[in-house]
Each structure stands twice: as structure tokens, then as C-alpha cells.
Amino acid sequence: ERRRAEELLRELTRGQSDEKRFKL
Amino acid sequence: MARRPRARAAQSRSPRRTLLLLLLSVLLLTAVFLLHRLEIGRRPPPGRLTVVALDVGQGDSFLILTPERKAVLIDAGPPETADRVREALARYGVTQLDLVIATHPHADHIGGMTAVLDAIPVRLFLDSGQPYPTRTYTRMLEKIREKGIRFVVAEAGQEFEIGTGVTLSILAPFPTRLRGTRSDENANSIVARLQYGAFSMLFTGDSERETEERLLEHDGTTAPLQARVLKVAHHGSRHSTTHAFLASVRPEVAIISCGAENEYGHPAPETLDRLRRWVRELHRTDLEGEIVLRTDGHRYEIHTERAVAAEDLWRGRRPRFRAEEPSLSAPRNGRAGSSLPMESSREAPRTSPARERSSVKRGYEAPKEQMYEVGRGSDRR
């Protein structure tokens, strides 16, 4: 289950920048 | 002699007048109470920010509604009250969540998340990024992937502008995660500070003592810790909310989200003792139900689903089972393992007698409603 969580987190954060400010 | 019949007439009118006055008082109180109850679940009035502590039993779920009708959900309670969260979102007229935050991956905070993601569109999901080995957590991540929701791992220094004038600053977790604590999942909770004008509120997830220590080390490097309203960490557990932390936050009001009849000792009498030195108002979902805070950015008012005597609000719980371990306060000999469900502080009150009296009195008032001005009470500290 831990490996599954790691895989999913990796997949979901792929290409994520180090952006600090988010305008919603 | 002529006076006597008049006196008799006055006497006969007196009970009628008393009865009429009593009836009018009851009607007035009922009207005020009903108006107060209408605040619960009412869609936010324009120009005001609303924060709702949902009553999800033993867990956390907070809804923030901005003046521009943007919506943020911080945690979604345990699996068994998922319907309550969805129902509350509908009641407050939320058709889209602009931001959803899972402070950490324990089920009492994310148990209702999958149901929420199924029910309503979400623009951005902020997670603590801890690969926790439970099906509740992996199911939530799968749902985020399935829905194609933008996913961000939280880190101190991030800032979310939620429309005009409303900011949510992330104070934790830090890039170097805490390890070797009582619960690393709790210790690496997302801590967020909400700012709207002169109003501020700190959301602490299930922070541990180590989280608070690190926040104090970094106080001011991102957003300040100081906040007028504090969401008390970890349902009021005795393992967080230290004096040093409270001295930095300096809250006026504390809100605790926990379950009625919970057996975990939430909130702990020791924590309430510590809070009592700082806050003038305490609110609890286990006793008061849903709690609604509204602010125009200067003043704020708090409405609760049920009115509860202040002396009951300050009564903590002992856990049903307790392993021997030190708490943040001096140990109480003979208390470990006891199964006292509720316990008032046995220590002498640390607040001034005048403050004690006023808070107890206020607790008995119906409706339970307070209005604060910016700067009020600052002379107290």
C-alpha cells in the first residue's frame, strides 16, 4: 500500500513546478 | 380609605402585567434564538468571509467561503460522516471548491474526501505528500487522478490568493520533514494561516509539539504565526498546543473539533488549562455542533448550533485507555489509566475572577453570539 501511495504521489506531482504563489 | 380600592386594583393588575412581561420576554428570546439558528447553514452575506467548523464527529472539516463566493475545504472528516460534509456544502450553496486541503492522511481528516470529490468539482488539491499505506489515502489519490484535479504538495512559503483580499499562507510542512515523532503523519500536517483584512485564523491540522517548535523557529520567515482565532491542533490532544506556541499565536478565540463521547481524551484538561491563559472564548463542535464565524475583515461574530454553558466548554476528557507516557504538563499521579469521561480543571483558575465571571455568564446567554472589534482585548497581553 505504501508503494502504491508513492506511485500515485509521483504520478500526480509529475511536472510540478516550484511555484509558490497561486491565484484562485 | 379612598386609596384602598385603587391599591387592590393595582394588585389585581400586577400578576397580569407580570405574566404579560414574562410572555413578551419568552417571545423575544425565542425570536432572537431562531434568528441565531438561521445563521447556521445560511449562505454567506455579501462582503463577508465565513468560516464553518462542520460537526463531523471525531475529526476535522472546515469550510471557508470568501466574499466573492469562492470556497475552500480543509479536511473532510471521517468516512462515517462523509454525507454530512456533502450535505453542508449543498446547504451553503457551494457548487465548486476552489481549493481542497488534506492536512495529513489520517482517516478522521480525509475519510469523507472521496465522496466530496465525487460530488463537486475541485480546482486545486493541496496535500501533505506523505505516502501513507492506507486504502483510504490511496483511494483518495486515485480519485484525484481520475477527476484530473490539479495536485500540489504543500510546503511552507506557499501562498494562495483566494479571490480579492483573502490569503491562505502555508506555514508547514517544511522541506525537511519531521521524523521520529509520536506520529510523523500528524507532525507533518499542513498548517495554514487565513488572512482577510485585520482578521486572521490559524489552521493547525493535527500538529505535534515538534511541529509547533519548528513553527516558532521559523516564525515570521513566511507569514506570522499570530492569529486572532486558533483551530486547536489534534482535537485538543494533550500533546500539542504548548504555552510557547500560544504565546506566539496569541489567539482571542479557540475552536476545537472533536467527537461527542470520544474515548481518546479530546480535548485534554491540560490543553484546556493552557488555552485558558490565552483565549477569552472557547468553542467545541462536540458540545455546540456546527460553529459559524463571519467577519467583514475587522469585526467577527460567532454563531453555534447549540448554546452551551461556558463551564461545560472548559471541561476536558480523560482517555478511556492510556499507555503510560509523559504529557506536556506535569504528570498527575494516579490519573493514568483512569476512565473519567469528563473532567474540569482541578487547578486554580489562572484567569482573573472578573474574566471568569463574564465568560460563564456569556455561556449561559441564548443566543450564543459574540462580536469583537479589532484591537479589543489587546491590553490584556
mmCIF file of C-alpha atoms in Angstrom:
data_model
loop_
_atom_site.group_PDB
_atom_site.id
_atom_site.type_symbol
_atom_site.label_atom_id
_atom_site.label_comp_id
_atom_site.label_asym_id
_atom_site.label_seq_id
_atom_site.Cartn_x
_atom_site.Cartn_y
_atom_site.Cartn_z
ATOM 1 C CA GLU A 1 0.000 0.000 0.000
ATOM 2 C CA ARG A 2 2.920 2.336 0.747
ATOM 3 C CA ARG A 3 4.407 1.673 -2.685
ATOM 4 C CA ARG A 4 1.001 2.311 -4.224
ATOM 5 C CA ALA A 5 0.769 5.666 -2.408
ATOM 6 C CA GLU A 6 4.291 6.603 -3.538
ATOM 7 C CA GLU A 7 3.485 5.746 -7.158
ATOM 8 C CA LEU A 8 0.320 7.811 -7.099
ATOM 9 C CA LEU A 9 2.064 10.784 -5.483
ATOM 10 C CA ARG A 10 4.850 10.590 -8.075
ATOM 11 C CA GLU A 11 2.314 10.464 -10.869
ATOM 12 C CA LEU A 12 0.235 13.335 -9.508
ATOM 13 C CA THR A 13 3.225 15.621 -8.928
ATOM 14 C CA ARG A 14 4.970 14.890 -12.231
ATOM 15 C CA GLY A 15 5.978 18.143 -13.881
ATOM 16 C CA GLN A 16 5.023 20.186 -10.826
ATOM 17 C CA SER A 17 6.976 23.443 -10.658
ATOM 18 C CA ASP A 18 8.305 25.086 -7.505
ATOM 19 C CA GLU A 19 5.541 27.644 -7.807
ATOM 20 C CA LYS A 20 4.957 29.467 -4.523
ATOM 21 C CA ARG A 21 2.069 31.780 -5.335
ATOM 22 C CA PHE A 22 -1.282 30.538 -6.512
ATOM 23 C CA LYS A 23 -4.148 32.754 -7.610
ATOM 24 C CA LEU A 24 -7.530 31.077 -7.354
ATOM 25 C CA MET B 1 -59.750 54.966 52.834
ATOM 26 C CA ALA B 2 -60.261 56.026 49.217
ATOM 27 C CA ARG B 3 -56.809 54.665 48.432
ATOM 28 C CA ARG B 4 -57.579 51.055 49.295
ATOM 29 C CA PRO B 5 -59.733 50.085 46.272
ATOM 30 C CA ARG B 6 -57.086 51.608 43.971
ATOM 31 C CA ALA B 7 -54.409 49.605 45.709
ATOM 32 C CA ARG B 8 -56.495 46.464 45.265
ATOM 33 C CA ALA B 9 -56.938 47.232 41.572
ATOM 34 C CA ALA B 10 -53.198 47.717 41.216
ATOM 35 C CA GLN B 11 -52.629 44.423 42.993
ATOM 36 C CA SER B 12 -55.003 42.583 40.668
ATOM 37 C CA ARG B 13 -53.290 44.124 37.610
ATOM 38 C CA SER B 14 -49.818 43.223 38.849
ATOM 39 C CA PRO B 15 -49.892 39.430 38.197
ATOM 40 C CA ARG B 16 -51.411 40.071 34.759
ATOM 41 C CA ARG B 17 -48.678 42.580 33.951
ATOM 42 C CA THR B 18 -46.008 40.189 35.209
ATOM 43 C CA LEU B 19 -47.462 37.415 33.077
ATOM 44 C CA LEU B 20 -47.544 39.697 30.035
ATOM 45 C CA LEU B 21 -43.949 40.779 30.583
ATOM 46 C CA LEU B 22 -42.910 37.162 31.005
ATOM 47 C CA LEU B 23 -44.701 36.191 27.800
ATOM 48 C CA LEU B 24 -43.089 39.067 25.903
ATOM 49 C CA SER B 25 -39.652 38.069 27.222
ATOM 50 C CA VAL B 26 -40.167 34.471 26.115
ATOM 51 C CA LEU B 27 -41.318 35.618 22.667
ATOM 52 C CA LEU B 28 -38.346 37.957 22.331
ATOM 53 C CA LEU B 29 -35.883 35.274 23.411
ATOM 54 C CA THR B 30 -37.462 32.775 21.015
ATOM 55 C CA ALA B 31 -37.232 35.252 18.131
ATOM 56 C CA VAL B 32 -33.589 36.005 18.901
ATOM 57 C CA PHE B 33 -32.814 32.306 19.236
ATOM 58 C CA LEU B 34 -34.491 31.487 15.923
ATOM 59 C CA LEU B 35 -32.653 34.311 14.175
ATOM 60 C CA HIS B 36 -29.439 32.963 15.631
ATOM 61 C CA ARG B 37 -30.199 29.421 14.462
ATOM 62 C CA LEU B 38 -30.833 30.751 10.963
ATOM 63 C CA GLU B 39 -27.158 31.735 10.826
ATOM 64 C CA ILE B 40 -26.280 28.039 10.815
ATOM 65 C CA GLY B 41 -26.359 26.896 7.226
ATOM 66 C CA ARG B 42 -27.204 30.333 5.872
ATOM 67 C CA ARG B 43 -25.450 31.288 2.673
ATOM 68 C CA PRO B 44 -22.822 33.924 3.400
ATOM 69 C CA PRO B 45 -23.972 37.530 3.171
ATOM 70 C CA PRO B 46 -22.104 39.686 0.620
ATOM 71 C CA GLY B 47 -18.839 41.321 1.648
ATOM 72 C CA ARG B 48 -18.179 38.926 4.471
ATOM 73 C CA LEU B 49 -15.921 35.939 4.926
ATOM 74 C CA THR B 50 -17.403 32.859 6.570
ATOM 75 C CA VAL B 51 -15.554 30.018 8.276
ATOM 76 C CA VAL B 52 -17.596 26.978 9.262
ATOM 77 C CA ALA B 53 -16.407 24.249 11.614
ATOM 78 C CA LEU B 54 -18.547 21.355 10.430
ATOM 79 C CA ASP B 55 -19.721 18.894 13.034
ATOM 80 C CA VAL B 56 -18.195 15.700 11.656
ATOM 81 C CA GLY B 57 -17.861 13.881 14.960
ATOM 82 C CA GLN B 58 -14.332 12.773 15.823
ATOM 83 C CA GLY B 59 -12.458 14.504 13.013
ATOM 84 C CA ASP B 60 -11.918 17.827 11.276
ATOM 85 C CA SER B 61 -13.653 19.598 8.418
ATOM 86 C CA PHE B 62 -13.605 23.359 7.898
ATOM 87 C CA LEU B 63 -15.272 25.300 5.117
ATOM 88 C CA ILE B 64 -14.114 28.793 4.136
ATOM 89 C CA LEU B 65 -16.421 30.947 1.991
ATOM 90 C CA THR B 66 -14.989 34.200 0.690
ATOM 91 C CA PRO B 67 -16.902 37.417 -0.034
ATOM 92 C CA GLU B 68 -16.551 36.577 -3.750
ATOM 93 C CA ARG B 69 -18.189 33.200 -3.093
ATOM 94 C CA LYS B 70 -15.013 31.212 -3.562
ATOM 95 C CA ALA B 71 -14.866 28.089 -1.415
ATOM 96 C CA VAL B 72 -12.068 26.228 0.367
ATOM 97 C CA LEU B 73 -12.427 22.942 2.236
ATOM 98 C CA ILE B 74 -9.813 22.000 4.823
ATOM 99 C CA ASP B 75 -10.207 18.272 5.571
ATOM 100 C CA ALA B 76 -13.363 16.217 5.124
ATOM 101 C CA GLY B 77 -13.891 14.374 8.402
ATOM 102 C CA PRO B 78 -14.045 10.600 8.931
ATOM 103 C CA PRO B 79 -15.636 8.160 6.452
ATOM 104 C CA GLU B 80 -18.768 7.731 8.543
ATOM 105 C CA THR B 81 -19.764 11.408 8.276
ATOM 106 C CA ALA B 82 -18.979 11.937 4.579
ATOM 107 C CA ASP B 83 -22.664 12.588 3.900
ATOM 108 C CA ARG B 84 -22.674 15.366 6.484
ATOM 109 C CA VAL B 85 -19.885 17.180 4.634
ATOM 110 C CA ARG B 86 -21.634 16.847 1.278
ATOM 111 C CA GLU B 87 -24.905 17.999 2.812
ATOM 112 C CA ALA B 88 -23.190 21.028 4.375
ATOM 113 C CA LEU B 89 -21.613 22.002 1.045
ATOM 114 C CA ALA B 90 -25.069 21.946 -0.543
ATOM 115 C CA ARG B 91 -26.576 23.866 2.381
ATOM 116 C CA TYR B 92 -24.021 26.661 1.998
ATOM 117 C CA GLY B 93 -24.619 26.777 -1.745
ATOM 118 C CA VAL B 94 -21.145 25.548 -2.729
ATOM 119 C CA THR B 95 -21.121 24.386 -6.352
ATOM 120 C CA GLN B 96 -17.338 24.332 -6.793
ATOM 121 C CA LEU B 97 -14.408 24.047 -4.418
ATOM 122 C CA ASP B 98 -11.571 26.336 -5.466
ATOM 123 C CA LEU B 99 -9.134 24.675 -3.092
ATOM 124 C CA VAL B 100 -9.254 21.474 -1.057
ATOM 125 C CA ILE B 101 -6.637 20.780 1.597
ATOM 126 C CA ALA B 102 -5.911 17.407 3.193
ATOM 127 C CA THR B 103 -3.844 18.422 6.212
ATOM 128 C CA HIS B 104 -2.484 14.886 6.640
ATOM 129 C CA PRO B 105 -3.526 11.380 5.560
ATOM 130 C CA HIS B 106 -5.351 10.108 8.669
ATOM 131 C CA ALA B 107 -8.894 8.866 8.074
ATOM 132 C CA ASP B 108 -10.517 11.279 10.544
ATOM 133 C CA HIS B 109 -9.389 14.080 8.209
ATOM 134 C CA ILE B 110 -9.662 12.522 4.740
ATOM 135 C CA GLY B 111 -12.321 9.852 5.250
ATOM 136 C CA GLY B 112 -15.007 11.937 3.563
ATOM 137 C CA MET B 113 -12.742 13.268 0.819
ATOM 138 C CA THR B 114 -13.533 10.742 -1.919
ATOM 139 C CA ALA B 115 -17.260 11.406 -1.502
ATOM 140 C CA VAL B 116 -16.634 15.165 -1.735
ATOM 141 C CA LEU B 117 -14.509 14.784 -4.887
ATOM 142 C CA ASP B 118 -17.290 12.697 -6.409
ATOM 143 C CA ALA B 119 -19.938 15.262 -5.539
ATOM 144 C CA ILE B 120 -18.397 18.568 -6.554
ATOM 145 C CA PRO B 121 -15.777 19.979 -8.972
ATOM 146 C CA VAL B 122 -12.427 20.859 -7.376
ATOM 147 C CA ARG B 123 -9.918 23.252 -8.956
ATOM 148 C CA LEU B 124 -6.822 22.511 -6.878
ATOM 149 C CA PHE B 125 -5.941 19.882 -4.282
ATOM 150 C CA LEU B 126 -3.239 20.550 -1.681
ATOM 151 C CA ASP B 127 -1.817 17.505 0.094
ATOM 152 C CA SER B 128 0.889 16.952 2.702
ATOM 153 C CA GLY B 129 2.519 14.445 0.325
ATOM 154 C CA GLN B 130 3.101 11.645 2.803
ATOM 155 C CA PRO B 131 2.881 8.181 1.186
ATOM 156 C CA TYR B 132 0.649 6.703 3.874
ATOM 157 C CA PRO B 133 -0.130 2.993 3.489
ATOM 158 C CA THR B 134 -3.904 3.017 3.957
ATOM 159 C CA ARG B 135 -6.596 2.247 1.440
ATOM 160 C CA THR B 136 -8.424 5.433 2.486
ATOM 161 C CA TYR B 137 -5.444 7.505 1.331
ATOM 162 C CA THR B 138 -4.664 5.632 -1.893
ATOM 163 C CA ARG B 139 -8.360 5.666 -2.813
ATOM 164 C CA MET B 140 -8.366 9.454 -2.390
ATOM 165 C CA LEU B 141 -5.296 9.828 -4.625
ATOM 166 C CA GLU B 142 -6.884 7.564 -7.242
ATOM 167 C CA LYS B 143 -9.997 9.742 -7.210
ATOM 168 C CA ILE B 144 -7.898 12.911 -7.686
ATOM 169 C CA ARG B 145 -6.187 11.266 -10.661
ATOM 170 C CA GLU B 146 -9.492 10.032 -12.094
ATOM 171 C CA LYS B 147 -11.001 13.537 -11.869
ATOM 172 C CA GLY B 148 -7.892 15.182 -13.336
ATOM 173 C CA ILE B 149 -7.664 17.633 -10.434
ATOM 174 C CA ARG B 150 -4.553 19.789 -10.242
ATOM 175 C CA PHE B 151 -2.460 18.397 -7.376
ATOM 176 C CA VAL B 152 0.142 20.253 -5.317
ATOM 177 C CA VAL B 153 2.247 19.068 -2.387
ATOM 178 C CA ALA B 154 2.258 21.662 0.382
ATOM 179 C CA GLU B 155 5.392 23.400 1.563
ATOM 180 C CA ALA B 156 5.974 26.307 3.920
ATOM 181 C CA GLY B 157 6.126 29.567 1.994
ATOM 182 C CA GLN B 158 3.337 28.828 -0.461
ATOM 183 C CA GLU B 159 0.603 31.420 -0.695
ATOM 184 C CA PHE B 160 -2.897 31.056 -2.084
ATOM 185 C CA GLU B 161 -4.819 34.161 -3.100
ATOM 186 C CA ILE B 162 -8.448 33.160 -2.916
ATOM 187 C CA GLY B 163 -10.000 35.986 -4.850
ATOM 188 C CA THR B 164 -9.502 39.573 -3.734
ATOM 189 C CA GLY B 165 -8.191 40.244 -0.255
ATOM 190 C CA VAL B 166 -8.254 36.676 1.075
ATOM 191 C CA THR B 167 -4.932 34.907 1.517
ATOM 192 C CA LEU B 168 -4.098 31.453 2.794
ATOM 193 C CA SER B 169 -0.414 31.163 3.706
ATOM 194 C CA ILE B 170 1.192 27.762 4.218
ATOM 195 C CA LEU B 171 3.435 27.672 7.302
ATOM 196 C CA ALA B 172 4.132 23.911 7.391
ATOM 197 C CA PRO B 173 5.209 21.275 6.464
ATOM 198 C CA PHE B 174 8.837 22.246 5.965
ATOM 199 C CA PRO B 175 11.037 20.933 3.136
ATOM 200 C CA THR B 176 12.859 18.715 5.642
ATOM 201 C CA ARG B 177 10.098 16.599 7.107
ATOM 202 C CA LEU B 178 9.915 15.814 10.815
ATOM 203 C CA ARG B 179 10.898 12.258 11.700
ATOM 204 C CA GLY B 180 10.791 10.151 14.855
ATOM 205 C CA THR B 181 7.876 11.973 16.472
ATOM 206 C CA ARG B 182 4.869 10.372 18.199
ATOM 207 C CA SER B 183 3.166 10.494 14.804
ATOM 208 C CA ASP B 184 5.103 11.726 11.795
ATOM 209 C CA GLU B 185 1.864 11.973 9.802
ATOM 210 C CA ASN B 186 0.477 14.377 12.398
ATOM 211 C CA ALA B 187 3.764 16.223 12.826
ATOM 212 C CA ASN B 188 3.968 16.963 9.094
ATOM 213 C CA SER B 189 0.425 18.318 8.943
ATOM 214 C CA ILE B 190 -0.291 21.270 6.711
ATOM 215 C CA VAL B 191 -0.515 24.415 8.840
ATOM 216 C CA ALA B 192 -2.263 27.318 7.109
ATOM 217 C CA ARG B 193 -2.978 30.904 8.121
ATOM 218 C CA LEU B 194 -6.030 32.674 6.744
ATOM 219 C CA GLN B 195 -5.932 36.456 6.408
ATOM 220 C CA TYR B 196 -8.801 38.757 5.437
ATOM 221 C CA GLY B 197 -8.287 42.412 6.314
ATOM 222 C CA ALA B 198 -7.465 42.548 10.014
ATOM 223 C CA PHE B 199 -8.951 39.103 10.618
ATOM 224 C CA SER B 200 -6.711 36.048 10.832
ATOM 225 C CA MET B 201 -7.188 32.385 11.683
ATOM 226 C CA LEU B 202 -4.653 29.591 12.074
ATOM 227 C CA PHE B 203 -5.495 26.039 10.953
ATOM 228 C CA THR B 204 -3.148 23.517 12.530
ATOM 229 C CA GLY B 205 -4.325 20.062 11.421
ATOM 230 C CA ASP B 206 -3.021 17.501 13.915
ATOM 231 C CA SER B 207 0.278 19.288 14.573
ATOM 232 C CA GLU B 208 2.524 17.815 17.235
ATOM 233 C CA ARG B 209 4.750 19.590 19.745
ATOM 234 C CA GLU B 210 7.680 19.241 17.311
ATOM 235 C CA THR B 211 5.646 20.997 14.603
ATOM 236 C CA GLU B 212 4.994 23.891 16.950
ATOM 237 C CA GLU B 213 8.670 24.103 17.920
ATOM 238 C CA ARG B 214 9.668 24.296 14.287
ATOM 239 C CA LEU B 215 6.977 26.874 13.553
ATOM 240 C CA LEU B 216 8.347 29.001 16.397
ATOM 241 C CA GLU B 217 11.872 28.721 14.956
ATOM 242 C CA HIS B 218 10.564 29.985 11.608
ATOM 243 C CA ASP B 219 8.009 32.490 12.923
ATOM 244 C CA GLY B 220 7.925 35.458 10.581
ATOM 245 C CA THR B 221 10.021 33.896 7.825
ATOM 246 C CA THR B 222 6.815 33.239 5.878
ATOM 247 C CA ALA B 223 3.563 34.555 7.358
ATOM 248 C CA PRO B 224 3.388 35.458 11.052
ATOM 249 C CA LEU B 225 2.059 32.879 13.499
ATOM 250 C CA GLN B 226 -0.113 35.398 15.323
ATOM 251 C CA ALA B 227 -3.800 34.818 14.659
ATOM 252 C CA ARG B 228 -6.992 36.036 16.250
ATOM 253 C CA VAL B 229 -8.686 32.649 16.005
ATOM 254 C CA LEU B 230 -6.930 29.320 16.522
ATOM 255 C CA LYS B 231 -8.136 25.952 15.301
ATOM 256 C CA VAL B 232 -6.657 23.929 18.153
ATOM 257 C CA ALA B 233 -4.336 21.168 16.953
ATOM 258 C CA HIS B 234 -5.257 17.497 17.074
ATOM 259 C CA HIS B 235 -8.750 17.850 18.550
ATOM 260 C CA GLY B 236 -7.308 19.356 21.738
ATOM 261 C CA SER B 237 -4.887 16.497 22.417
ATOM 262 C CA ARG B 238 -2.545 16.998 25.363
ATOM 263 C CA HIS B 239 0.471 16.502 23.090
ATOM 264 C CA SER B 240 0.298 19.879 21.360
ATOM 265 C CA THR B 241 -0.811 23.483 21.954
ATOM 266 C CA THR B 242 2.154 24.351 24.152
ATOM 267 C CA HIS B 243 2.442 27.535 26.187
ATOM 268 C CA ALA B 244 5.266 28.752 23.938
ATOM 269 C CA PHE B 245 3.120 28.229 20.849
ATOM 270 C CA LEU B 246 0.130 30.022 22.364
ATOM 271 C CA ALA B 247 2.384 32.897 23.439
ATOM 272 C CA SER B 248 3.300 33.404 19.777
ATOM 273 C CA VAL B 249 -0.162 32.902 18.291
ATOM 274 C CA ARG B 250 -1.931 34.978 20.982
ATOM 275 C CA PRO B 251 -5.424 33.845 19.966
ATOM 276 C CA GLU B 252 -8.593 35.553 21.169
ATOM 277 C CA VAL B 253 -10.783 32.561 20.361
ATOM 278 C CA ALA B 254 -10.036 28.843 20.126
ATOM 279 C CA ILE B 255 -12.078 26.281 18.208
ATOM 280 C CA ILE B 256 -11.805 22.553 18.885
ATOM 281 C CA SER B 257 -13.245 19.960 16.525
ATOM 282 C CA CYS B 258 -13.808 16.595 18.210
ATOM 283 C CA GLY B 259 -16.452 13.942 18.689
ATOM 284 C CA ALA B 260 -19.019 13.818 21.440
ATOM 285 C CA GLU B 261 -18.331 10.812 23.662
ATOM 286 C CA ASN B 262 -14.897 10.265 22.098
ATOM 287 C CA GLU B 263 -12.685 7.955 24.141
ATOM 288 C CA TYR B 264 -9.342 9.480 23.196
ATOM 289 C CA GLY B 265 -9.280 12.164 25.863
ATOM 290 C CA HIS B 266 -10.081 15.023 23.482
ATOM 291 C CA PRO B 267 -9.927 17.769 24.481
ATOM 292 C CA ALA B 268 -7.484 17.102 27.311
ATOM 293 C CA PRO B 269 -7.911 19.041 30.567
ATOM 294 C CA GLU B 270 -4.209 20.007 30.371
ATOM 295 C CA THR B 271 -4.718 21.579 26.945
ATOM 296 C CA LEU B 272 -7.760 23.485 28.164
ATOM 297 C CA ASP B 273 -5.723 24.740 31.132
ATOM 298 C CA ARG B 274 -3.105 26.081 28.743
ATOM 299 C CA LEU B 275 -5.698 27.645 26.443
ATOM 300 C CA ARG B 276 -7.441 29.270 29.367
ATOM 301 C CA ARG B 277 -4.460 31.528 29.938
ATOM 302 C CA TRP B 278 -4.801 32.990 26.460
ATOM 303 C CA VAL B 279 -8.237 32.793 24.937
ATOM 304 C CA ARG B 280 -11.328 34.521 26.164
ATOM 305 C CA GLU B 281 -13.662 32.302 24.186
ATOM 306 C CA LEU B 282 -13.644 28.579 23.501
ATOM 307 C CA HIS B 283 -15.861 26.741 21.051
ATOM 308 C CA ARG B 284 -16.233 22.977 20.574
ATOM 309 C CA THR B 285 -18.072 21.021 17.908
ATOM 310 C CA ASP B 286 -18.658 18.067 20.256
ATOM 311 C CA LEU B 287 -20.814 20.219 22.528
ATOM 312 C CA GLU B 288 -22.006 23.092 20.328
ATOM 313 C CA GLY B 289 -22.383 21.343 16.966
ATOM 314 C CA GLU B 290 -21.670 23.386 13.851
ATOM 315 C CA ILE B 291 -19.788 26.628 14.504
ATOM 316 C CA VAL B 292 -20.077 29.569 12.105
ATOM 317 C CA LEU B 293 -17.716 32.536 12.155
ATOM 318 C CA ARG B 294 -18.456 35.573 9.994
ATOM 319 C CA THR B 295 -16.198 38.571 9.508
ATOM 320 C CA ASP B 296 -16.105 41.758 7.471
ATOM 321 C CA GLY B 297 -12.328 41.788 7.895
ATOM 322 C CA HIS B 298 -12.500 43.904 11.038
ATOM 323 C CA ARG B 299 -15.140 42.584 13.387
ATOM 324 C CA TYR B 300 -16.169 38.980 13.664
ATOM 325 C CA GLU B 301 -19.089 37.156 15.166
ATOM 326 C CA ILE B 302 -19.522 33.520 16.099
ATOM 327 C CA HIS B 303 -22.728 31.511 15.987
ATOM 328 C CA THR B 304 -23.136 27.973 17.258
ATOM 329 C CA GLU B 305 -25.750 25.350 16.578
ATOM 330 C CA ARG B 306 -26.321 24.804 20.300
ATOM 331 C CA ALA B 307 -25.783 27.074 23.296
ATOM 332 C CA VAL B 308 -23.618 25.508 25.995
ATOM 333 C CA ALA B 309 -22.596 26.796 29.410
ATOM 334 C CA ALA B 310 -19.010 28.055 29.439
ATOM 335 C CA GLU B 311 -18.185 25.862 32.418
ATOM 336 C CA ASP B 312 -19.050 22.798 30.302
ATOM 337 C CA LEU B 313 -16.911 24.028 27.419
ATOM 338 C CA TRP B 314 -13.898 24.168 29.722
ATOM 339 C CA ARG B 315 -14.380 20.594 30.911
ATOM 340 C CA GLY B 316 -11.882 18.192 29.335
ATOM 341 C CA ARG B 317 -11.924 14.460 28.812
ATOM 342 C CA ARG B 318 -9.712 11.651 30.008
ATOM 343 C CA PRO B 319 -8.924 8.835 27.581
ATOM 344 C CA ARG B 320 -10.583 5.508 28.164
ATOM 345 C CA PHE B 321 -7.286 3.679 27.779
ATOM 346 C CA ARG B 322 -3.934 5.274 28.256
ATOM 347 C CA ALA B 323 -0.462 3.897 27.772
ATOM 348 C CA GLU B 324 2.000 5.322 30.272
ATOM 349 C CA GLU B 325 3.685 8.261 28.622
ATOM 350 C CA PRO B 326 4.621 11.766 29.662
ATOM 351 C CA SER B 327 2.372 14.646 28.706
ATOM 352 C CA LEU B 328 3.317 18.280 28.186
ATOM 353 C CA SER B 329 2.179 19.230 31.674
ATOM 354 C CA ALA B 330 3.431 17.900 34.955
ATOM 355 C CA PRO B 331 2.121 14.344 35.420
ATOM 356 C CA ARG B 332 -0.880 13.884 37.666
ATOM 357 C CA ASN B 333 -0.167 10.973 39.933
ATOM 358 C CA GLY B 334 -2.742 8.263 39.810
ATOM 359 C CA ARG B 335 -4.571 9.635 36.790
ATOM 360 C CA ALA B 336 -3.093 7.332 34.178
ATOM 361 C CA GLY B 337 -5.477 4.658 33.049
ATOM 362 C CA SER B 338 -8.448 6.229 34.767
ATOM 363 C CA SER B 339 -11.623 6.259 32.760
ATOM 364 C CA LEU B 340 -13.131 9.545 33.855
ATOM 365 C CA PRO B 341 -15.087 10.689 30.829
ATOM 366 C CA MET B 342 -15.112 14.412 31.592
ATOM 367 C CA GLU B 343 -13.005 16.383 33.991
ATOM 368 C CA SER B 344 -12.832 20.023 34.934
ATOM 369 C CA SER B 345 -9.526 21.591 35.650
ATOM 370 C CA ARG B 346 -8.645 20.881 39.266
ATOM 371 C CA GLU B 347 -6.089 23.642 39.291
ATOM 372 C CA ALA B 348 -6.841 27.145 40.464
ATOM 373 C CA PRO B 349 -8.101 29.247 37.570
ATOM 374 C CA ARG B 350 -5.327 31.295 36.046
ATOM 375 C CA THR B 351 -7.626 33.936 34.680
ATOM 376 C CA SER B 352 -8.815 36.918 36.615
ATOM 377 C CA PRO B 353 -12.032 36.375 38.593
ATOM 378 C CA ALA B 354 -13.735 39.099 36.553
ATOM 379 C CA ARG B 355 -12.951 37.298 33.316
ATOM 380 C CA GLU B 356 -14.128 34.016 34.773
ATOM 381 C CA ARG B 357 -17.446 35.505 35.750
ATOM 382 C CA SER B 358 -18.029 37.175 32.426
ATOM 383 C CA SER B 359 -17.216 34.079 30.401
ATOM 384 C CA VAL B 360 -19.531 31.874 32.451
ATOM 385 C CA LYS B 361 -22.303 34.422 32.167
ATOM 386 C CA ARG B 362 -21.825 34.727 28.425
ATOM 387 C CA GLY B 363 -22.001 30.973 28.061
ATOM 388 C CA TYR B 364 -25.485 30.912 29.504
ATOM 389 C CA GLU B 365 -26.819 33.535 27.185
ATOM 390 C CA ALA B 366 -29.005 32.486 24.323
ATOM 391 C CA PRO B 367 -28.235 33.082 21.572
ATOM 392 C CA LYS B 368 -24.548 32.433 21.842
ATOM 393 C CA GLU B 369 -23.200 35.215 19.768
ATOM 394 C CA GLN B 370 -20.226 37.479 20.167
ATOM 395 C CA MET B 371 -18.920 40.449 18.286
ATOM 396 C CA TYR B 372 -15.330 41.564 18.502
ATOM 397 C CA GLU B 373 -13.601 44.713 17.407
ATOM 398 C CA VAL B 374 -10.057 44.795 16.135
ATOM 399 C CA GLY B 375 -7.726 45.751 18.928
ATOM 400 C CA ARG B 376 -10.186 44.883 21.660
ATOM 401 C CA GLY B 377 -8.503 42.939 24.375
ATOM 402 C CA SER B 378 -5.022 43.810 23.191
ATOM 403 C CA ASP B 379 -4.432 45.480 26.533
ATOM 404 C CA ARG B 380 -4.808 42.056 28.070
ATOM 405 C CA ARG B 381 -1.494 40.895 26.674
#
